């Protein structure tokens, strides 16, 4: 008897849906809305980056090469030996796919620190991994890294430990000394530094890759560099490990335009500094403006988003989101956690959008400026 198509799927992929971000779909359908929900950069690409895009667009009749020039530039910026320490991808999400593929077999465990970015769970599950979620600690109205909890979660089946630094959505960093014990375990440790440029590369753990073969750093141009729609990410690690992981790359995974525009972005450090300053000033402005609301907790952020818990005000995050929607603002909802349903997150927008957001939230809570 013939079997059904369903009987042929790998058991652990059955029912996994396509990833569709409803709020991003909405924002593209209705460009008049204020997209303050997806950790994008409100500033458009610099002229230098645009010039590179146009220049290389004219050469897209040709296949791209393996990106040695941009990989060399990344190596220089991060003080590692050379392109052999760098693998590039179509956004850091793809880089996660490549890394996970090279380690995970069904039944392996991946440790993540929640709440955190969703791609680890999405790719881990697709490969049949068991996601082990260790919650951050919520204390003194702050979300804190639980390095001891993460360490306790390690078992014989642990294949990967992933630590976003700073974390999304909490926006804070783990103390640097707490990375060493994880590096010492020999278990693949991935430090996701998607937002590190907002605080500067001095906050990076990249130097660990020189001492520990099992440490990989991931980065993206989607955030501080402001090129989310271009799709460019990378990982830095020991050359032997990069060589092995690169075995999973699809040929020509990074197109000619993103590859050379990325180089232009790395060379335009002035453009980056401008974006970082704009963002960090806006984070201060929003955090200070809203901290006057009684019972409204602002998680200090070193990234381009801020997480709030308004549970103690008696309002829910969902209610804030609904009110903001009436003003054309899309925010990011958060699940109920730590006994509070007051969580929500904002992404930094333009100056006008940030003011509109602040005024909207103050108005919602009935607080005068
Ligand atoms: C912590 C973290 N890592 C990685 C990414 C993915 O970035 P991309 O795939 O655009 O490089 C994001 C995006 O929001 C993120 O928050």
mmCIF file of N, CA, C and O and ligand atoms in Angstrom, residues 38-40 89-96 116-120 164-169 192-195 218-223 227-229 231-234 304-305 332 345, ligand 1:
data_model
loop_
_atom_site.group_PDB
_atom_site.id
_atom_site.type_symbol
_atom_site.label_atom_id
_atom_site.label_comp_id
_atom_site.label_asym_id
_atom_site.label_seq_id
_atom_site.Cartn_x
_atom_site.Cartn_y
_atom_site.Cartn_z
ATOM 1 N N UNK A 38 10.437 45.884 15.397
ATOM 2 C CA UNK A 38 11.277 44.785 14.905
ATOM 3 C C UNK A 38 12.778 45.029 15.003
ATOM 4 O O UNK A 38 13.554 44.402 14.280
ATOM 5 N N UNK A 39 13.173 45.909 15.897
ATOM 6 C CA UNK A 39 14.601 46.167 16.123
ATOM 7 C C UNK A 39 15.335 46.545 14.830
ATOM 8 O O UNK A 39 16.476 46.148 14.603
ATOM 9 N N UNK A 40 14.608 47.289 13.994
ATOM 10 C CA UNK A 40 15.247 47.809 12.776
ATOM 11 C C UNK A 40 15.889 49.144 13.105
ATOM 12 O O UNK A 40 15.657 49.723 14.162
ATOM 13 N N UNK A 89 27.124 35.222 5.918
ATOM 14 C CA UNK A 89 25.825 34.622 5.605
ATOM 15 C C UNK A 89 24.795 35.662 5.231
ATOM 16 O O UNK A 89 25.009 36.878 5.358
ATOM 17 N N UNK A 90 23.662 35.143 4.816
ATOM 18 C CA UNK A 90 22.537 35.957 4.353
ATOM 19 C C UNK A 90 21.745 36.412 5.583
ATOM 20 O O UNK A 90 20.641 35.936 5.847
ATOM 21 N N UNK A 91 22.370 37.291 6.372
ATOM 22 C CA UNK A 91 21.828 37.649 7.690
ATOM 23 C C UNK A 91 22.384 36.684 8.722
ATOM 24 O O UNK A 91 22.806 35.570 8.361
ATOM 25 N N UNK A 92 22.408 37.097 9.990
ATOM 26 C CA UNK A 92 22.964 36.171 10.989
ATOM 27 C C UNK A 92 22.007 35.014 11.233
ATOM 28 O O UNK A 92 22.416 33.960 11.723
ATOM 29 N N UNK A 93 20.744 35.172 10.863
ATOM 30 C CA UNK A 93 19.812 34.046 10.977
ATOM 31 C C UNK A 93 20.315 32.865 10.150
ATOM 32 O O UNK A 93 20.278 31.720 10.591
ATOM 33 N N UNK A 94 20.800 33.155 8.952
ATOM 34 C CA UNK A 94 21.319 32.058 8.136
ATOM 35 C C UNK A 94 22.585 31.464 8.751
ATOM 36 O O UNK A 94 22.811 30.253 8.708
ATOM 37 N N UNK A 95 23.377 32.332 9.365
ATOM 38 C CA UNK A 95 24.597 31.857 10.011
ATOM 39 C C UNK A 95 24.237 30.858 11.128
ATOM 40 O O UNK A 95 24.907 29.835 11.310
ATOM 41 N N UNK A 96 23.140 31.139 11.846
ATOM 42 C CA UNK A 96 22.676 30.188 12.877
ATOM 43 C C UNK A 96 22.304 28.857 12.241
ATOM 44 O O UNK A 96 22.587 27.786 12.772
ATOM 45 N N UNK A 116 14.447 35.286 24.815
ATOM 46 C CA UNK A 116 15.529 35.595 23.880
ATOM 47 C C UNK A 116 15.017 35.525 22.453
ATOM 48 O O UNK A 116 13.867 35.148 22.213
ATOM 49 N N UNK A 117 15.875 35.829 21.532
ATOM 50 C CA UNK A 117 15.559 35.823 20.101
ATOM 51 C C UNK A 117 15.095 34.424 19.681
ATOM 52 O O UNK A 117 15.623 33.415 20.150
ATOM 53 N N UNK A 118 14.117 34.370 18.766
ATOM 54 C CA UNK A 118 13.461 33.111 18.446
ATOM 55 C C UNK A 118 14.178 32.180 17.482
ATOM 56 O O UNK A 118 13.848 31.002 17.393
ATOM 57 N N UNK A 119 15.196 32.694 16.774
ATOM 58 C CA UNK A 119 15.763 31.863 15.699
ATOM 59 C C UNK A 119 16.446 30.607 16.241
ATOM 60 O O UNK A 119 16.455 29.563 15.587
ATOM 61 N N UNK A 120 16.981 30.701 17.458
ATOM 62 C CA UNK A 120 17.674 29.512 17.992
ATOM 63 C C UNK A 120 16.674 28.355 18.106
ATOM 64 O O UNK A 120 16.964 27.224 17.712
ATOM 65 N N UNK A 164 22.925 35.459 23.871
ATOM 66 C CA UNK A 164 22.914 36.747 23.186
ATOM 67 C C UNK A 164 23.443 37.811 24.141
ATOM 68 O O UNK A 164 23.053 37.856 25.299
ATOM 69 N N UNK A 165 24.341 38.673 23.622
ATOM 70 C CA UNK A 165 25.019 39.630 24.486
ATOM 71 C C UNK A 165 25.238 40.940 23.741
ATOM 72 O O UNK A 165 26.154 41.000 22.923
ATOM 73 N N UNK A 166 24.427 41.981 23.921
ATOM 74 C CA UNK A 166 23.339 42.051 24.887
ATOM 75 C C UNK A 166 22.167 41.174 24.456
ATOM 76 O O UNK A 166 22.033 40.840 23.274
ATOM 77 N N UNK A 167 21.350 40.850 25.453
ATOM 78 C CA UNK A 167 20.207 39.995 25.127
ATOM 79 C C UNK A 167 19.086 40.806 24.484
ATOM 80 O O UNK A 167 18.908 41.981 24.757
ATOM 81 N N UNK A 168 18.347 40.135 23.619
ATOM 82 C CA UNK A 168 17.103 40.671 23.074
ATOM 83 C C UNK A 168 15.997 39.805 23.680
ATOM 84 O O UNK A 168 16.036 38.606 23.492
ATOM 85 N N UNK A 169 15.060 40.325 24.446
ATOM 86 C CA UNK A 169 14.646 41.722 24.530
ATOM 87 C C UNK A 169 15.140 42.509 25.742
ATOM 88 O O UNK A 169 14.768 43.677 25.865
ATOM 89 N N UNK A 192 25.877 35.665 20.682
ATOM 90 C CA UNK A 192 25.171 36.427 19.650
ATOM 91 C C UNK A 192 25.333 37.915 19.944
ATOM 92 O O UNK A 192 24.727 38.456 20.861
ATOM 93 N N UNK A 193 26.180 38.567 19.131
ATOM 94 C CA UNK A 193 26.470 39.988 19.351
ATOM 95 C C UNK A 193 25.792 40.859 18.294
ATOM 96 O O UNK A 193 26.406 41.779 17.747
ATOM 97 N N UNK A 194 24.518 40.591 18.058
ATOM 98 C CA UNK A 194 23.783 41.322 17.009
ATOM 99 C C UNK A 194 23.764 42.830 17.270
ATOM 100 O O UNK A 194 23.703 43.620 16.336
ATOM 101 N N UNK A 195 23.819 43.216 18.547
ATOM 102 C CA UNK A 195 23.651 44.640 18.898
ATOM 103 C C UNK A 195 24.910 45.256 19.505
ATOM 104 O O UNK A 195 24.854 46.332 20.075
ATOM 105 N N UNK A 218 28.634 35.655 16.723
ATOM 106 C CA UNK A 218 27.849 35.998 15.535
ATOM 107 C C UNK A 218 27.499 37.479 15.577
ATOM 108 O O UNK A 218 27.311 38.063 16.645
ATOM 109 N N UNK A 219 27.414 38.060 14.389
ATOM 110 C CA UNK A 219 27.087 39.497 14.251
ATOM 111 C C UNK A 219 26.179 39.688 13.033
ATOM 112 O O UNK A 219 26.034 38.797 12.204
ATOM 113 N N UNK A 220 25.659 40.901 12.931
ATOM 114 C CA UNK A 220 24.784 41.214 11.809
ATOM 115 C C UNK A 220 24.935 42.677 11.402
ATOM 116 O O UNK A 220 25.311 43.513 12.238
ATOM 117 N N UNK A 221 24.611 42.962 10.158
ATOM 118 C CA UNK A 221 24.553 44.360 9.717
ATOM 119 C C UNK A 221 23.129 44.917 9.817
ATOM 120 O O UNK A 221 22.856 46.045 9.422
ATOM 121 N N UNK A 222 22.214 44.101 10.366
ATOM 122 C CA UNK A 222 20.795 44.488 10.402
ATOM 123 C C UNK A 222 20.471 45.548 11.445
ATOM 124 O O UNK A 222 19.394 46.136 11.393
ATOM 125 N N UNK A 223 21.347 45.763 12.399
ATOM 126 C CA UNK A 223 20.990 46.593 13.555
ATOM 127 C C UNK A 223 21.703 47.947 13.502
ATOM 128 O O UNK A 223 21.237 48.853 12.852
ATOM 129 N N UNK A 227 21.096 47.756 8.034
ATOM 130 C CA UNK A 227 20.911 47.136 6.719
ATOM 131 C C UNK A 227 20.127 45.822 6.812
ATOM 132 O O UNK A 227 20.486 44.818 6.173
ATOM 133 N N UNK A 228 19.035 45.856 7.575
ATOM 134 C CA UNK A 228 18.266 44.614 7.813
ATOM 135 C C UNK A 228 17.727 44.004 6.526
ATOM 136 O O UNK A 228 17.716 42.782 6.356
ATOM 137 N N UNK A 229 17.281 44.872 5.607
ATOM 138 C CA UNK A 229 16.689 44.363 4.378
ATOM 139 C C UNK A 229 17.723 43.841 3.389
ATOM 140 O O UNK A 229 17.387 43.168 2.417
ATOM 141 N N UNK A 231 20.321 41.862 4.242
ATOM 142 C CA UNK A 231 20.672 40.516 4.708
ATOM 143 C C UNK A 231 22.181 40.269 4.628
ATOM 144 O O UNK A 231 22.702 39.835 3.614
ATOM 145 N N UNK A 232 22.854 40.565 5.710
ATOM 146 C CA UNK A 232 24.279 40.239 5.804
ATOM 147 C C UNK A 232 24.636 40.002 7.266
ATOM 148 O O UNK A 232 24.399 40.858 8.116
ATOM 149 N N UNK A 233 25.161 38.833 7.549
ATOM 150 C CA UNK A 233 25.622 38.512 8.901
ATOM 151 C C UNK A 233 26.914 37.717 8.806
ATOM 152 O O UNK A 233 27.338 37.328 7.712
ATOM 153 N N UNK A 234 27.535 37.477 9.935
ATOM 154 C CA UNK A 234 28.802 36.730 9.898
ATOM 155 C C UNK A 234 29.099 36.094 11.242
ATOM 156 O O UNK A 234 28.483 36.430 12.254
ATOM 157 N N UNK A 304 18.904 48.731 20.466
ATOM 158 C CA UNK A 304 18.010 49.676 19.793
ATOM 159 C C UNK A 304 16.540 49.398 20.123
ATOM 160 O O UNK A 304 15.664 49.670 19.313
ATOM 161 N N UNK A 305 16.319 48.813 21.270
ATOM 162 C CA UNK A 305 14.963 48.539 21.750
ATOM 163 C C UNK A 305 14.986 48.682 23.269
ATOM 164 O O UNK A 305 16.065 48.647 23.895
ATOM 165 N N UNK A 332 5.942 45.889 20.037
ATOM 166 C CA UNK A 332 6.095 44.439 20.123
ATOM 167 C C UNK A 332 5.537 43.929 21.443
ATOM 168 O O UNK A 332 5.962 44.369 22.508
ATOM 169 N N UNK A 345 7.681 45.834 24.297
ATOM 170 C CA UNK A 345 8.984 46.328 23.844
ATOM 171 C C UNK A 345 8.796 47.368 22.746
ATOM 172 O O UNK A 345 7.877 47.247 21.929
HETATM 173 C C1 LIG B 1 19.658 38.662 19.134
HETATM 174 C C2 LIG B 1 19.449 38.643 17.658
HETATM 175 N N1 LIG B 1 20.251 37.899 16.896
HETATM 176 C C3 LIG B 1 20.115 37.831 15.568
HETATM 177 C C4 LIG B 1 19.117 38.551 14.934
HETATM 178 C C5 LIG B 1 18.927 38.317 13.460
HETATM 179 O O1 LIG B 1 19.433 39.223 12.675
HETATM 180 P P1 LIG B 1 19.613 39.016 11.111
HETATM 181 O O2 LIG B 1 19.141 37.660 10.695
HETATM 182 O O3 LIG B 1 18.816 40.113 10.512
HETATM 183 O O4 LIG B 1 21.081 39.168 10.920
HETATM 184 C C6 LIG B 1 18.240 39.344 15.666
HETATM 185 C C7 LIG B 1 17.155 40.086 14.997
HETATM 186 O O5 LIG B 1 16.272 40.672 15.570
HETATM 187 C C8 LIG B 1 18.410 39.377 17.068
HETATM 188 O O6 LIG B 1 17.595 40.107 17.844
#
